[in-house]
mmCIF file with all atom_site columns, C-alpha atoms in Angstrom:
data_model
loop_
_atom_site.group_PDB
_atom_site.id
_atom_site.type_symbol
_atom_site.label_atom_id
_atom_site.label_alt_id
_atom_site.label_comp_id
_atom_site.label_asym_id
_atom_site.label_entity_id
_atom_site.label_seq_id
_atom_site.pdbx_PDB_ins_code
_atom_site.Cartn_x
_atom_site.Cartn_y
_atom_site.Cartn_z
_atom_site.occupancy
_atom_site.B_iso_or_equiv
_atom_site.pdbx_formal_charge
_atom_site.auth_seq_id
_atom_site.auth_comp_id
_atom_site.auth_asym_id
_atom_site.auth_atom_id
_atom_site.pdbx_PDB_model_num
ATOM 1   C CA . MET A 1 1   ? 19.484 141.965 6.723   1.00 0.00 ? 1   MET A CA 1
ATOM 2   C CA . PHE A 1 2   ? 21.106 145.403 7.016   1.00 0.00 ? 2   PHE A CA 1
ATOM 3   C CA . LYS A 1 3   ? 22.184 145.232 3.342   1.00 0.00 ? 3   LYS A CA 1
ATOM 4   C CA . LYS A 1 4   ? 18.580 144.497 2.233   1.00 0.00 ? 4   LYS A CA 1
ATOM 5   C CA . ILE A 1 5   ? 17.233 147.474 4.188   1.00 0.00 ? 5   ILE A CA 1
ATOM 6   C CA . ARG A 1 6   ? 20.002 149.726 2.879   1.00 0.00 ? 6   ARG A CA 1
ATOM 7   C CA . ASP A 1 7   ? 19.310 148.598 -0.704  1.00 0.00 ? 7   ASP A CA 1
ATOM 8   C CA . LYS A 1 8   ? 15.571 149.272 -0.289  1.00 0.00 ? 8   LYS A CA 1
ATOM 9   C CA . ILE A 1 9   ? 16.286 152.735 1.072   1.00 0.00 ? 9   ILE A CA 1
ATOM 10  C CA . ASN A 1 10  ? 18.683 153.441 -1.805  1.00 0.00 ? 10  ASN A CA 1
ATOM 11  C CA . ASP A 1 11  ? 16.119 152.225 -4.362  1.00 0.00 ? 11  ASP A CA 1
ATOM 12  C CA . ALA A 1 12  ? 13.367 154.356 -2.814  1.00 0.00 ? 12  ALA A CA 1
ATOM 13  C CA . THR A 1 13  ? 15.697 157.370 -2.745  1.00 0.00 ? 13  THR A CA 1
ATOM 14  C CA . GLN A 1 14  ? 16.614 156.918 -6.413  1.00 0.00 ? 14  GLN A CA 1
ATOM 15  C CA . GLN A 1 15  ? 12.950 156.559 -7.411  1.00 0.00 ? 15  GLN A CA 1
ATOM 16  C CA . GLY A 1 16  ? 12.001 159.638 -5.410  1.00 0.00 ? 16  GLY A CA 1
ATOM 17  C CA . MET A 1 17  ? 14.809 161.659 -6.984  1.00 0.00 ? 17  MET A CA 1
ATOM 18  C CA . ALA A 1 18  ? 13.752 160.552 -10.468 1.00 0.00 ? 18  ALA A CA 1
ATOM 19  C CA . ARG A 1 19  ? 10.107 161.553 -9.792  1.00 0.00 ? 19  ARG A CA 1
ATOM 20  C CA . GLY A 1 20  ? 11.252 164.883 -8.363  1.00 0.00 ? 20  GLY A CA 1
ATOM 21  C CA . ALA A 1 21  ? 13.428 165.569 -11.434 1.00 0.00 ? 21  ALA A CA 1
ATOM 22  C CA . GLN A 1 22  ? 10.517 164.736 -13.752 1.00 0.00 ? 22  GLN A CA 1
ATOM 23  C CA . ASP A 1 23  ? 8.185  167.048 -11.811 1.00 0.00 ? 23  ASP A CA 1
ATOM 24  C CA . PHE A 1 24  ? 10.800 169.796 -11.888 1.00 0.00 ? 24  PHE A CA 1
ATOM 25  C CA . GLN A 1 25  ? 11.279 169.468 -15.645 1.00 0.00 ? 25  GLN A CA 1
ATOM 26  C CA . ARG A 1 26  ? 7.525  169.621 -16.248 1.00 0.00 ? 26  ARG A CA 1
ATOM 27  C CA . HIS A 1 27  ? 7.118  172.760 -14.102 1.00 0.00 ? 27  HIS A CA 1
ATOM 28  C CA . ALA A 1 28  ? 10.283 174.320 -15.518 1.00 0.00 ? 28  ALA A CA 1
ATOM 29  C CA . GLU A 1 29  ? 8.935  173.908 -19.056 1.00 0.00 ? 29  GLU A CA 1
ATOM 30  C CA . GLN A 1 30  ? 5.633  175.538 -18.031 1.00 0.00 ? 30  GLN A CA 1
ATOM 31  C CA . PHE A 1 31  ? 7.560  178.415 -16.467 1.00 0.00 ? 31  PHE A CA 1
ATOM 32  C CA . ARG A 1 32  ? 9.811  178.769 -19.549 1.00 0.00 ? 32  ARG A CA 1
ATOM 33  C CA . ARG A 1 33  ? 6.773  178.945 -21.885 1.00 0.00 ? 33  ARG A CA 1
ATOM 34  C CA . THR A 1 34  ? 5.009  181.507 -19.669 1.00 0.00 ? 34  THR A CA 1
ATOM 35  C CA . ALA A 1 35  ? 8.162  183.640 -19.456 1.00 0.00 ? 35  ALA A CA 1
ATOM 36  C CA . ALA A 1 36  ? 8.674  183.395 -23.255 1.00 0.00 ? 36  ALA A CA 1
ATOM 37  C CA . ALA A 1 37  ? 5.091  184.587 -23.813 1.00 0.00 ? 37  ALA A CA 1
ATOM 38  C CA . GLN A 1 38  ? 6.043  187.716 -21.837 1.00 0.00 ? 38  GLN A CA 1
ATOM 39  C CA . GLY A 1 39  ? 9.258  188.220 -23.830 1.00 0.00 ? 39  GLY A CA 1
ATOM 40  C CA . HIS A 1 40  ? 11.720 186.669 -21.371 1.00 0.00 ? 40  HIS A CA 1
ATOM 41  C CA . ASP A 1 41  ? 14.209 183.894 -22.079 1.00 0.00 ? 41  ASP A CA 1
ATOM 42  C CA . ILE A 1 42  ? 14.407 182.059 -18.742 1.00 0.00 ? 42  ILE A CA 1
ATOM 43  C CA . THR A 1 43  ? 15.084 178.350 -18.390 1.00 0.00 ? 43  THR A CA 1
ATOM 44  C CA . PRO A 1 44  ? 15.105 177.106 -14.786 1.00 0.00 ? 44  PRO A CA 1
ATOM 45  C CA . GLN A 1 45  ? 17.847 174.611 -13.995 1.00 0.00 ? 45  GLN A CA 1
ATOM 46  C CA . LEU A 1 46  ? 17.595 171.733 -11.561 1.00 0.00 ? 46  LEU A CA 1
ATOM 47  C CA . PRO A 1 47  ? 20.066 172.433 -8.757  1.00 0.00 ? 47  PRO A CA 1
ATOM 48  C CA . THR A 1 48  ? 22.900 169.976 -8.398  1.00 0.00 ? 48  THR A CA 1
ATOM 49  C CA . PRO A 1 49  ? 23.522 168.329 -5.022  1.00 0.00 ? 49  PRO A CA 1
ATOM 50  C CA . GLN A 1 50  ? 26.625 170.538 -4.722  1.00 0.00 ? 50  GLN A CA 1
ATOM 51  C CA . LEU A 1 51  ? 24.566 173.728 -5.181  1.00 0.00 ? 51  LEU A CA 1
ATOM 52  C CA . ALA A 1 52  ? 21.987 172.533 -2.666  1.00 0.00 ? 52  ALA A CA 1
ATOM 53  C CA . ALA A 1 53  ? 24.742 171.734 -0.156  1.00 0.00 ? 53  ALA A CA 1
ATOM 54  C CA . GLN A 1 54  ? 26.294 175.185 -0.696  1.00 0.00 ? 54  GLN A CA 1
ATOM 55  C CA . ALA A 1 55  ? 22.901 176.819 -0.131  1.00 0.00 ? 55  ALA A CA 1
ATOM 56  C CA . PHE A 1 56  ? 22.509 175.029 3.199   1.00 0.00 ? 56  PHE A CA 1
ATOM 57  C CA . ARG A 1 57  ? 26.059 175.984 4.220   1.00 0.00 ? 57  ARG A CA 1
ATOM 58  C CA . ASN A 1 58  ? 25.230 179.613 3.390   1.00 0.00 ? 58  ASN A CA 1
ATOM 59  C CA . LEU A 1 59  ? 22.335 179.544 5.865   1.00 0.00 ? 59  LEU A CA 1
ATOM 60  C CA . ASP A 1 60  ? 24.896 179.625 8.669   1.00 0.00 ? 60  ASP A CA 1
ATOM 61  C CA . ALA A 1 61  ? 26.341 182.811 7.168   1.00 0.00 ? 61  ALA A CA 1
ATOM 62  C CA . ASP A 1 62  ? 22.900 184.405 6.631   1.00 0.00 ? 62  ASP A CA 1
ATOM 63  C CA . PRO A 1 63  ? 20.777 184.182 9.778   1.00 0.00 ? 63  PRO A CA 1
ATOM 64  C CA . ASP A 1 64  ? 18.053 186.372 8.203   1.00 0.00 ? 64  ASP A CA 1
ATOM 65  C CA . MET A 1 65  ? 17.463 183.794 5.477   1.00 0.00 ? 65  MET A CA 1
ATOM 66  C CA . ALA A 1 66  ? 17.477 180.980 8.023   1.00 0.00 ? 66  ALA A CA 1
ATOM 67  C CA . ALA A 1 67  ? 14.866 182.875 10.069  1.00 0.00 ? 67  ALA A CA 1
ATOM 68  C CA . PHE A 1 68  ? 12.766 183.410 6.941   1.00 0.00 ? 68  PHE A CA 1
ATOM 69  C CA . LEU A 1 69  ? 12.841 179.696 6.093   1.00 0.00 ? 69  LEU A CA 1
ATOM 70  C CA . ALA A 1 70  ? 11.705 178.899 9.640   1.00 0.00 ? 70  ALA A CA 1
ATOM 71  C CA . LEU A 1 71  ? 8.516  180.968 9.215   1.00 0.00 ? 71  LEU A CA 1
ATOM 72  C CA . PRO A 1 72  ? 5.164  179.295 8.480   1.00 0.00 ? 72  PRO A CA 1
ATOM 73  C CA . MET A 1 73  ? 4.640  178.691 4.753   1.00 0.00 ? 73  MET A CA 1
ATOM 74  C CA . GLU A 1 74  ? 1.815  181.259 4.510   1.00 0.00 ? 74  GLU A CA 1
ATOM 75  C CA . GLU A 1 75  ? 4.082  184.000 5.873   1.00 0.00 ? 75  GLU A CA 1
ATOM 76  C CA . GLN A 1 76  ? 6.925  182.944 3.567   1.00 0.00 ? 76  GLN A CA 1
ATOM 77  C CA . LEU A 1 77  ? 4.571  183.216 0.589   1.00 0.00 ? 77  LEU A CA 1
ATOM 78  C CA . ARG A 1 78  ? 3.286  186.618 1.727   1.00 0.00 ? 78  ARG A CA 1
ATOM 79  C CA . GLN A 1 79  ? 6.835  187.945 2.057   1.00 0.00 ? 79  GLN A CA 1
ATOM 80  C CA . GLN A 1 80  ? 7.843  186.459 -1.300  1.00 0.00 ? 80  GLN A CA 1
ATOM 81  C CA . ARG A 1 81  ? 4.887  188.236 -2.941  1.00 0.00 ? 81  ARG A CA 1
ATOM 82  C CA . GLU A 1 82  ? 5.936  191.497 -1.272  1.00 0.00 ? 82  GLU A CA 1
ATOM 83  C CA . LEU A 1 83  ? 9.510  191.082 -2.493  1.00 0.00 ? 83  LEU A CA 1
ATOM 84  C CA . GLN A 1 84  ? 8.268  190.206 -5.971  1.00 0.00 ? 84  GLN A CA 1
ATOM 85  C CA . ALA A 1 85  ? 6.101  193.358 -6.056  1.00 0.00 ? 85  ALA A CA 1
ATOM 86  C CA . TYR A 1 86  ? 9.181  195.397 -5.086  1.00 0.00 ? 86  TYR A CA 1
ATOM 87  C CA . GLY A 1 87  ? 11.158 193.762 -7.896  1.00 0.00 ? 87  GLY A CA 1
ATOM 88  C CA . THR A 1 88  ? 8.326  194.317 -10.383 1.00 0.00 ? 88  THR A CA 1
ATOM 89  C CA . GLU A 1 89  ? 8.298  198.027 -9.526  1.00 0.00 ? 89  GLU A CA 1
ATOM 90  C CA . LEU A 1 90  ? 12.087 198.207 -9.990  1.00 0.00 ? 90  LEU A CA 1
ATOM 91  C CA . ARG A 1 91  ? 11.676 196.532 -13.380 1.00 0.00 ? 91  ARG A CA 1
ATOM 92  C CA . ARG A 1 92  ? 8.940  198.995 -14.385 1.00 0.00 ? 92  ARG A CA 1
ATOM 93  C CA . LEU A 1 93  ? 11.116 201.934 -13.420 1.00 0.00 ? 93  LEU A CA 1
ATOM 94  C CA . TYR A 1 94  ? 14.121 200.500 -15.261 1.00 0.00 ? 94  TYR A CA 1
ATOM 95  C CA . ASP A 1 95  ? 12.171 199.727 -18.436 1.00 0.00 ? 95  ASP A CA 1
ATOM 96  C CA . THR A 1 96  ? 9.986  202.819 -18.717 1.00 0.00 ? 96  THR A CA 1
ATOM 97  C CA . CYS A 1 97  ? 11.453 205.715 -16.750 1.00 0.00 ? 97  CYS A CA 1
ATOM 98  C CA . GLU A 1 98  ? 14.149 208.312 -17.256 1.00 0.00 ? 98  GLU A CA 1
ATOM 99  C CA . PRO A 1 99  ? 17.805 207.570 -16.517 1.00 0.00 ? 99  PRO A CA 1
ATOM 100 C CA . ALA A 1 100 ? 19.442 209.501 -13.703 1.00 0.00 ? 100 ALA A CA 1
ATOM 101 C CA . THR A 1 101 ? 22.344 209.250 -11.292 1.00 0.00 ? 101 THR A CA 1
ATOM 102 C CA . LEU A 1 102 ? 22.276 209.504 -7.544  1.00 0.00 ? 102 LEU A CA 1
ATOM 103 C CA . VAL A 1 103 ? 24.424 209.627 -4.461  1.00 0.00 ? 103 VAL A CA 1
ATOM 104 C CA . ILE A 1 104 ? 23.308 207.772 -1.375  1.00 0.00 ? 104 ILE A CA 1
ATOM 105 C CA . ARG A 1 105 ? 23.420 210.281 1.477   1.00 0.00 ? 105 ARG A CA 1
ATOM 106 C CA . ALA A 1 106 ? 22.128 208.011 4.253   1.00 0.00 ? 106 ALA A CA 1
ATOM 107 C CA . LEU A 1 107 ? 21.084 204.398 4.632   1.00 0.00 ? 107 LEU A CA 1
ATOM 108 C CA . GLU A 1 108 ? 19.179 203.451 7.768   1.00 0.00 ? 108 GLU A CA 1
ATOM 109 C CA . PRO A 1 109 ? 17.930 199.944 8.563   1.00 0.00 ? 109 PRO A CA 1
ATOM 110 C CA . THR A 1 110 ? 14.202 199.806 9.279   1.00 0.00 ? 110 THR A CA 1
ATOM 111 C CA . GLY A 1 111 ? 14.590 196.617 11.322  1.00 0.00 ? 111 GLY A CA 1
ATOM 112 C CA . ARG A 1 112 ? 12.208 194.869 8.940   1.00 0.00 ? 112 ARG A CA 1
ATOM 113 C CA . LYS A 1 113 ? 13.152 191.748 6.968   1.00 0.00 ? 113 LYS A CA 1
ATOM 114 C CA . ILE A 1 114 ? 11.355 190.703 3.790   1.00 0.00 ? 114 ILE A CA 1
ATOM 115 C CA . ALA A 1 115 ? 12.024 187.165 2.570   1.00 0.00 ? 115 ALA A CA 1
ATOM 116 C CA . GLY A 1 116 ? 15.340 187.143 4.424   1.00 0.00 ? 116 GLY A CA 1
ATOM 117 C CA . GLN A 1 117 ? 16.454 190.500 3.045   1.00 0.00 ? 117 GLN A CA 1
ATOM 118 C CA . ALA A 1 118 ? 16.812 193.663 5.067   1.00 0.00 ? 118 ALA A CA 1
ATOM 119 C CA . GLN A 1 119 ? 14.764 196.755 4.307   1.00 0.00 ? 119 GLN A CA 1
ATOM 120 C CA . TYR A 1 120 ? 16.433 200.155 4.570   1.00 0.00 ? 120 TYR A CA 1
ATOM 121 C CA . THR A 1 121 ? 15.375 203.770 4.272   1.00 0.00 ? 121 THR A CA 1
ATOM 122 C CA . ALA A 1 122 ? 17.685 205.420 1.735   1.00 0.00 ? 122 ALA A CA 1
ATOM 123 C CA . THR A 1 123 ? 18.142 209.168 1.532   1.00 0.00 ? 123 THR A CA 1
ATOM 124 C CA . LEU A 1 124 ? 19.147 209.949 -2.042  1.00 0.00 ? 124 LEU A CA 1
ATOM 125 C CA . GLU A 1 125 ? 20.505 212.979 -3.864  1.00 0.00 ? 125 GLU A CA 1
ATOM 126 C CA . VAL A 1 126 ? 19.167 212.461 -7.381  1.00 0.00 ? 126 VAL A CA 1
ATOM 127 C CA . THR A 1 127 ? 20.509 214.177 -10.509 1.00 0.00 ? 127 THR A CA 1
ATOM 128 C CA . ARG A 1 128 ? 18.143 213.993 -13.458 1.00 0.00 ? 128 ARG A CA 1
ATOM 129 C CA . ALA A 1 129 ? 19.241 213.929 -17.095 1.00 0.00 ? 129 ALA A CA 1
ATOM 130 C CA . ASP A 1 130 ? 18.484 217.674 -17.414 1.00 0.00 ? 130 ASP A CA 1
ATOM 131 C CA . GLY A 1 131 ? 20.906 218.419 -14.549 1.00 0.00 ? 131 GLY A CA 1
ATOM 132 C CA . THR A 1 132 ? 18.326 219.234 -11.872 1.00 0.00 ? 132 THR A CA 1
ATOM 133 C CA . THR A 1 133 ? 19.114 217.812 -8.475  1.00 0.00 ? 133 THR A CA 1
ATOM 134 C CA . TYR A 1 134 ? 16.775 216.999 -5.607  1.00 0.00 ? 134 TYR A CA 1
ATOM 135 C CA . GLU A 1 135 ? 16.698 214.888 -2.466  1.00 0.00 ? 135 GLU A CA 1
ATOM 136 C CA . THR A 1 136 ? 14.229 212.104 -1.763  1.00 0.00 ? 136 THR A CA 1
ATOM 137 C CA . VAL A 1 137 ? 13.789 209.188 0.590   1.00 0.00 ? 137 VAL A CA 1
ATOM 138 C CA . THR A 1 138 ? 12.915 205.725 -0.684  1.00 0.00 ? 138 THR A CA 1
ATOM 139 C CA . PRO A 1 139 ? 12.795 202.170 0.646   1.00 0.00 ? 139 PRO A CA 1
ATOM 140 C CA . LEU A 1 140 ? 15.609 199.861 -0.416  1.00 0.00 ? 140 LEU A CA 1
ATOM 141 C CA . ILE A 1 141 ? 15.679 196.096 0.032   1.00 0.00 ? 141 ILE A CA 1
ATOM 142 C CA . ALA A 1 142 ? 19.058 194.381 -0.096  1.00 0.00 ? 142 ALA A CA 1
ATOM 143 C CA . PRO A 1 143 ? 20.552 191.111 1.094   1.00 0.00 ? 143 PRO A CA 1
ATOM 144 C CA . LEU A 1 144 ? 23.168 191.411 3.823   1.00 0.00 ? 144 LEU A CA 1
ATOM 145 C CA . ALA A 1 145 ? 25.895 190.251 1.423   1.00 0.00 ? 145 ALA A CA 1
ATOM 146 C CA . THR A 1 146 ? 25.418 193.242 -0.923  1.00 0.00 ? 146 THR A CA 1
ATOM 147 C CA . VAL A 1 147 ? 24.394 196.101 1.363   1.00 0.00 ? 147 VAL A CA 1
ATOM 148 C CA . GLN A 1 148 ? 27.942 197.515 1.512   1.00 0.00 ? 148 GLN A CA 1
ATOM 149 C CA . GLN A 1 149 ? 27.614 198.650 -2.124  1.00 0.00 ? 149 GLN A CA 1
ATOM 150 C CA . TYR A 1 150 ? 24.933 201.103 -0.935  1.00 0.00 ? 150 TYR A CA 1
ATOM 151 C CA . ALA A 1 151 ? 27.142 202.847 1.625   1.00 0.00 ? 151 ALA A CA 1
ATOM 152 C CA . PRO A 1 152 ? 26.592 206.589 2.072   1.00 0.00 ? 152 PRO A CA 1
ATOM 153 C CA . GLY A 1 153 ? 28.622 208.545 -0.474  1.00 0.00 ? 153 GLY A CA 1
ATOM 154 C CA . THR A 1 154 ? 28.393 205.906 -3.228  1.00 0.00 ? 154 THR A CA 1
ATOM 155 C CA . ARG A 1 155 ? 27.156 206.925 -6.690  1.00 0.00 ? 155 ARG A CA 1
ATOM 156 C CA . HIS A 1 156 ? 24.670 204.804 -8.625  1.00 0.00 ? 156 HIS A CA 1
ATOM 157 C CA . GLU A 1 157 ? 22.766 204.538 -11.847 1.00 0.00 ? 157 GLU A CA 1
ATOM 158 C CA . ALA A 1 158 ? 19.100 205.208 -11.267 1.00 0.00 ? 158 ALA A CA 1
ATOM 159 C CA . ARG A 1 159 ? 15.720 205.574 -12.907 1.00 0.00 ? 159 ARG A CA 1
ATOM 160 C CA . VAL A 1 160 ? 13.207 208.280 -12.010 1.00 0.00 ? 160 VAL A CA 1
ATOM 161 C CA . ASP A 1 161 ? 9.490  208.184 -12.692 1.00 0.00 ? 161 ASP A CA 1
ATOM 162 C CA . PRO A 1 162 ? 8.845  211.528 -14.435 1.00 0.00 ? 162 PRO A CA 1
ATOM 163 C CA . ALA A 1 163 ? 5.220  211.468 -13.239 1.00 0.00 ? 163 ALA A CA 1
ATOM 164 C CA . ASP A 1 164 ? 6.343  211.028 -9.624  1.00 0.00 ? 164 ASP A CA 1
ATOM 165 C CA . PRO A 1 165 ? 10.031 211.941 -9.056  1.00 0.00 ? 165 PRO A CA 1
ATOM 166 C CA . ALA A 1 166 ? 9.847  210.512 -5.518  1.00 0.00 ? 166 ALA A CA 1
ATOM 167 C CA . LYS A 1 167 ? 9.734  207.068 -7.178  1.00 0.00 ? 167 LYS A CA 1
ATOM 168 C CA . VAL A 1 168 ? 13.400 206.319 -7.714  1.00 0.00 ? 168 VAL A CA 1
ATOM 169 C CA . ALA A 1 169 ? 15.085 202.988 -8.331  1.00 0.00 ? 169 ALA A CA 1
ATOM 170 C CA . VAL A 1 170 ? 18.715 202.481 -7.343  1.00 0.00 ? 170 VAL A CA 1
ATOM 171 C CA . PHE A 1 171 ? 20.778 200.296 -9.680  1.00 0.00 ? 171 PHE A CA 1
ATOM 172 C CA . GLY A 1 172 ? 24.464 199.547 -10.219 1.00 0.00 ? 172 GLY A CA 1
ATOM 173 C CA . PRO A 1 173 ? 27.218 201.536 -8.598  1.00 0.00 ? 173 PRO A CA 1
ATOM 174 C CA . ILE A 1 174 ? 29.179 204.029 -10.720 1.00 0.00 ? 174 ILE A CA 1
ATOM 175 C CA . ALA A 1 175 ? 32.938 203.840 -10.255 1.00 0.00 ? 175 ALA A CA 1
#
């Protein structure tokens, strides 16, 4: 009797996985077409069981992400939209604004988490392409695992909005 129940559970699991993979492929193709229409080449990949297991193991190492995943779905979606808007603004600055360099002078946590990532207030010394230098303060969102690259004193590539020089995006570190 146990074998029959186990076999039924295995069959149901296999069928559910197959339906889930089909649904994923359908949505992934929709996403790929939408991204291509906007000039992006993005093809979502179905995570392997090993990647899913690694993601769950990483939750122990990232309590902020675990706390985010424990929030009600509506709040998760709100925070994801906020994080996406932040990323969209970074993309706009990168694509359309003037290159610059900067030195991070201070990085203070705000105590706020957005989609499992910490928000900081960064004090920046910005050097524009024409050599002018000024100081500004901007929000910075970074996962715990990468925040050390934004330590005070580090130099970074940046983009500055010429219409509003207070709008600065911090990108890769400069060695």
